[in-house]
PDB file of C-alpha atoms in Angstrom:
ATOM      1  CA  MET A   1      -3.897   1.756 -19.994  1.00  0.00           C
ATOM      2  CA  PRO A   2      -5.933  -0.006 -17.239  1.00  0.00           C
ATOM      3  CA  LEU A   3      -4.377  -1.568 -14.162  1.00  0.00           C
ATOM      4  CA  SER A   4      -3.127  -5.087 -14.607  1.00  0.00           C
ATOM      5  CA  THR A   5      -4.687  -6.652 -11.527  1.00  0.00           C
ATOM      6  CA  THR A   6      -4.198 -10.212 -10.382  1.00  0.00           C
ATOM      7  CA  LYS A   7      -6.730 -10.257  -7.567  1.00  0.00           C
ATOM      8  CA  PHE A   8      -9.756  -8.307  -6.319  1.00  0.00           C
ATOM      9  CA  VAL A   9     -10.313  -8.097  -2.561  1.00  0.00           C
ATOM     10  CA  SER A  10     -13.190  -6.254  -0.903  1.00  0.00           C
ATOM     11  CA  VAL A  11     -12.301  -5.351   2.694  1.00  0.00           C
ATOM     12  CA  LEU A  12     -14.743  -4.722   5.524  1.00  0.00           C
ATOM     13  CA  ASP A  13     -13.557  -2.956   8.663  1.00  0.00           C
ATOM     14  CA  CYS A  14     -14.955  -4.496  11.843  1.00  0.00           C
ATOM     15  CA  PRO A  15     -14.161  -4.915  15.535  1.00  0.00           C
ATOM     16  CA  ASP A  16     -13.806  -8.735  15.320  1.00  0.00           C
ATOM     17  CA  PRO A  17     -12.489 -10.044  11.966  1.00  0.00           C
ATOM     18  CA  ARG A  18     -12.818 -13.727  12.904  1.00  0.00           C
ATOM     19  CA  ALA A  19     -16.427 -13.388  13.984  1.00  0.00           C
ATOM     20  CA  LEU A  20     -17.485 -11.497  10.872  1.00  0.00           C
ATOM     21  CA  ALA A  21     -15.525 -13.874   8.634  1.00  0.00           C
ATOM     22  CA  GLY A  22     -17.405 -16.732  10.299  1.00  0.00           C
ATOM     23  CA  PHE A  23     -20.719 -15.136   9.317  1.00  0.00           C
ATOM     24  CA  TYR A  24     -19.687 -14.742   5.668  1.00  0.00           C
ATOM     25  CA  ARG A  25     -18.011 -18.193   5.552  1.00  0.00           C
ATOM     26  CA  GLY A  26     -21.344 -19.669   6.653  1.00  0.00           C
ATOM     27  CA  LEU A  27     -23.274 -17.530   4.170  1.00  0.00           C
ATOM     28  CA  LEU A  28     -21.022 -18.014   1.138  1.00  0.00           C
ATOM     29  CA  GLY A  29     -19.180 -21.264   1.827  1.00  0.00           C
ATOM     30  CA  TRP A  30     -15.840 -19.663   0.841  1.00  0.00           C
ATOM     31  CA  THR A  31     -12.602 -20.968   2.351  1.00  0.00           C
ATOM     32  CA  THR A  32     -10.275 -19.182   4.747  1.00  0.00           C
ATOM     33  CA  ALA A  33      -7.183 -18.020   2.855  1.00  0.00           C
ATOM     34  CA  GLN A  34      -5.567 -16.011   5.659  1.00  0.00           C
ATOM     35  CA  ASP A  35      -6.308 -15.709   9.359  1.00  0.00           C
ATOM     36  CA  ASP A  36      -4.616 -13.611  12.024  1.00  0.00           C
ATOM     37  CA  ASP A  37      -5.757 -11.279  14.792  1.00  0.00           C
ATOM     38  CA  HIS A  38      -6.032  -8.272  12.485  1.00  0.00           C
ATOM     39  CA  TRP A  39      -6.977  -9.739   9.100  1.00  0.00           C
ATOM     40  CA  VAL A  40      -9.085 -12.667   7.956  1.00  0.00           C
ATOM     41  CA  GLU A  41      -9.548 -13.333   4.268  1.00  0.00           C
ATOM     42  CA  LEU A  42     -12.069 -15.646   2.632  1.00  0.00           C
ATOM     43  CA  ALA A  43     -11.473 -16.777  -0.937  1.00  0.00           C
ATOM     44  CA  ARG A  44     -13.905 -17.869  -3.598  1.00  0.00           C
ATOM     45  CA  ASP A  45     -11.058 -18.598  -5.998  1.00  0.00           C
ATOM     46  CA  ASP A  46      -7.549 -17.325  -6.708  1.00  0.00           C
ATOM     47  CA  ALA A  47      -8.822 -13.958  -7.941  1.00  0.00           C
ATOM     48  CA  ASN A  48     -11.776 -13.036  -5.693  1.00  0.00           C
ATOM     49  CA  SER A  49     -11.691 -12.574  -1.929  1.00  0.00           C
ATOM     50  CA  LEU A  50     -13.551 -10.886   0.887  1.00  0.00           C
ATOM     51  CA  ALA A  51     -11.421  -9.734   3.815  1.00  0.00           C
ATOM     52  CA  PHE A  52     -12.152  -8.480   7.310  1.00  0.00           C
ATOM     53  CA  GLN A  53      -9.799  -5.989   8.924  1.00  0.00           C
ATOM     54  CA  ARG A  54      -9.728  -5.184  12.634  1.00  0.00           C
ATOM     55  CA  ALA A  55     -10.998  -1.682  13.329  1.00  0.00           C
ATOM     56  CA  PRO A  56     -11.731  -1.461  17.071  1.00  0.00           C
ATOM     57  CA  ASP A  57     -13.551   1.868  16.726  1.00  0.00           C
ATOM     58  CA  PHE A  58     -15.732   0.786  13.784  1.00  0.00           C
ATOM     59  CA  THR A  59     -19.246   2.203  13.929  1.00  0.00           C
ATOM     60  CA  PRO A  60     -21.760   1.154  11.277  1.00  0.00           C
ATOM     61  CA  ALA A  61     -23.557   3.852   9.319  1.00  0.00           C
ATOM     62  CA  ARG A  62     -27.025   4.706  10.552  1.00  0.00           C
ATOM     63  CA  TRP A  63     -29.257   4.099   7.613  1.00  0.00           C
ATOM     64  CA  PRO A  64     -31.034   5.921   6.072  1.00  0.00           C
ATOM     65  CA  SER A  65     -29.985   9.042   7.979  1.00  0.00           C
ATOM     66  CA  GLU A  66     -26.356   8.487   6.958  1.00  0.00           C
ATOM     67  CA  SER A  67     -25.690   7.599   3.370  1.00  0.00           C
ATOM     68  CA  VAL A  68     -24.344   4.104   2.745  1.00  0.00           C
ATOM     69  CA  HIS A  69     -21.556   4.488   0.203  1.00  0.00           C
ATOM     70  CA  VAL A  70     -20.711   0.832  -0.414  1.00  0.00           C
ATOM     71  CA  HIS A  71     -22.595  -2.397   0.075  1.00  0.00           C
ATOM     72  CA  LEU A  72     -22.320  -5.971  -1.168  1.00  0.00           C
ATOM     73  CA  ASP A  73     -24.797  -7.622  -3.550  1.00  0.00           C
ATOM     74  CA  PHE A  74     -25.102 -11.397  -3.616  1.00  0.00           C
ATOM     75  CA  TYR A  75     -27.068 -12.911  -6.500  1.00  0.00           C
ATOM     76  CA  VAL A  76     -28.701 -16.159  -5.457  1.00  0.00           C
ATOM     77  CA  PRO A  77     -30.696 -18.796  -7.331  1.00  0.00           C
ATOM     78  CA  GLU A  78     -32.993 -19.580  -4.359  1.00  0.00           C
ATOM     79  CA  PHE A  79     -34.000 -16.305  -2.722  1.00  0.00           C
ATOM     80  CA  GLU A  80     -36.048 -17.564   0.241  1.00  0.00           C
ATOM     81  CA  ASP A  81     -33.438 -20.188   1.167  1.00  0.00           C
ATOM     82  CA  ALA A  82     -30.677 -17.561   1.023  1.00  0.00           C
ATOM     83  CA  GLU A  83     -32.656 -15.197   3.232  1.00  0.00           C
ATOM     84  CA  ARG A  84     -33.371 -17.942   5.762  1.00  0.00           C
ATOM     85  CA  LEU A  85     -29.659 -18.813   5.939  1.00  0.00           C
ATOM     86  CA  ALA A  86     -28.577 -15.174   6.296  1.00  0.00           C
ATOM     87  CA  LEU A  87     -31.029 -14.604   9.149  1.00  0.00           C
ATOM     88  CA  GLU A  88     -30.044 -17.853  10.897  1.00  0.00           C
ATOM     89  CA  LEU A  89     -26.390 -16.766  10.748  1.00  0.00           C
ATOM     90  CA  GLY A  90     -27.138 -13.427  12.413  1.00  0.00           C
ATOM     91  CA  ALA A  91     -28.073 -10.991   9.659  1.00  0.00           C
ATOM     92  CA  THR A  92     -30.945  -8.599  10.219  1.00  0.00           C
ATOM     93  CA  ARG A  93     -33.348  -7.484   7.525  1.00  0.00           C
ATOM     94  CA  VAL A  94     -33.531  -3.734   6.961  1.00  0.00           C
ATOM     95  CA  ASP A  95     -36.952  -2.215   6.424  1.00  0.00           C
ATOM     96  CA  ASP A  96     -36.122  -0.557   3.128  1.00  0.00           C
ATOM     97  CA  PRO A  97     -38.870   0.992   1.022  1.00  0.00           C
ATOM     98  CA  SER A  98     -36.738   0.381  -2.077  1.00  0.00           C
ATOM     99  CA  SER A  99     -36.722  -3.406  -1.498  1.00  0.00           C
ATOM    100  CA  THR A 100     -38.578  -5.298  -4.184  1.00  0.00           C
ATOM    101  CA  LYS A 101     -39.374  -8.912  -4.976  1.00  0.00           C
ATOM    102  CA  ASP A 102     -35.971  -8.989  -6.709  1.00  0.00           C
ATOM    103  CA  PHE A 103     -33.764  -7.803  -3.815  1.00  0.00           C
ATOM    104  CA  ARG A 104     -33.807  -7.186  -0.075  1.00  0.00           C
ATOM    105  CA  VAL A 105     -31.436  -5.230   2.169  1.00  0.00           C
ATOM    106  CA  TYR A 106     -29.770  -6.701   5.285  1.00  0.00           C
ATOM    107  CA  ARG A 107     -27.115  -5.869   7.865  1.00  0.00           C
ATOM    108  CA  ASP A 108     -24.394  -8.351   8.738  1.00  0.00           C
ATOM    109  CA  PRO A 109     -23.608  -8.876  12.455  1.00  0.00           C
ATOM    110  CA  ALA A 110     -21.126  -5.945  12.429  1.00  0.00           C
ATOM    111  CA  GLY A 111     -23.664  -3.618  10.775  1.00  0.00           C
ATOM    112  CA  HIS A 112     -22.481  -3.551   7.130  1.00  0.00           C
ATOM    113  CA  HIS A 113     -25.232  -3.482   4.532  1.00  0.00           C
ATOM    114  CA  PHE A 114     -25.617  -6.196   1.925  1.00  0.00           C
ATOM    115  CA  CYS A 115     -28.354  -7.257  -0.458  1.00  0.00           C
ATOM    116  CA  LEU A 116     -29.634 -10.621  -1.517  1.00  0.00           C
ATOM    117  CA  CYS A 117     -30.714 -10.371  -5.129  1.00  0.00           C
ATOM    118  CA  VAL A 118     -32.666 -12.689  -7.374  1.00  0.00           C
ATOM    119  CA  GLU A 119     -30.380 -13.933 -10.095  1.00  0.00           C
ATOM    120  CA  PRO A 120     -31.531 -12.281 -13.345  1.00  0.00           C
ATOM    121  CA  VAL A 121     -32.629 -14.628 -16.096  1.00  0.00           C
ATOM    122  CA  GLY A 122     -29.763 -15.231 -18.497  1.00  0.00           C
ATOM    123  CA  LEU A 123     -27.081 -14.030 -16.081  1.00  0.00           C
ATOM    124  CA  ASP A 124     -24.310 -16.589 -15.775  1.00  0.00           C
ATOM    125  CA  ILE A 125     -22.496 -15.901 -12.496  1.00  0.00           C
TER     126      ILE A 125
END
């Protein structure tokens, strides 16, 4: 029998949870659900959140020499506008040979990888 979950939270370790939450709040427009010195959580709705946990010794993976095991994908209807916003907020684009016209790889200000992806036709997100 599968888990009966009530909420899904992705958590990113980082040295400054408030700063990184500010980047993603600006990128996604989600609201702050919880905020303290060690944990900041942004919510899209009652069931989906992105949280930032203080990890003073956090060191981002060096890509591609170190494998990236998890990253975030954000499907967007307006790709160029989304990229412009991400870069203005402090993201950096990663020169990734696997990038295509349908997705590009970035690093957030703390060094976590994420992708902006063109919303596939017929996908209702």
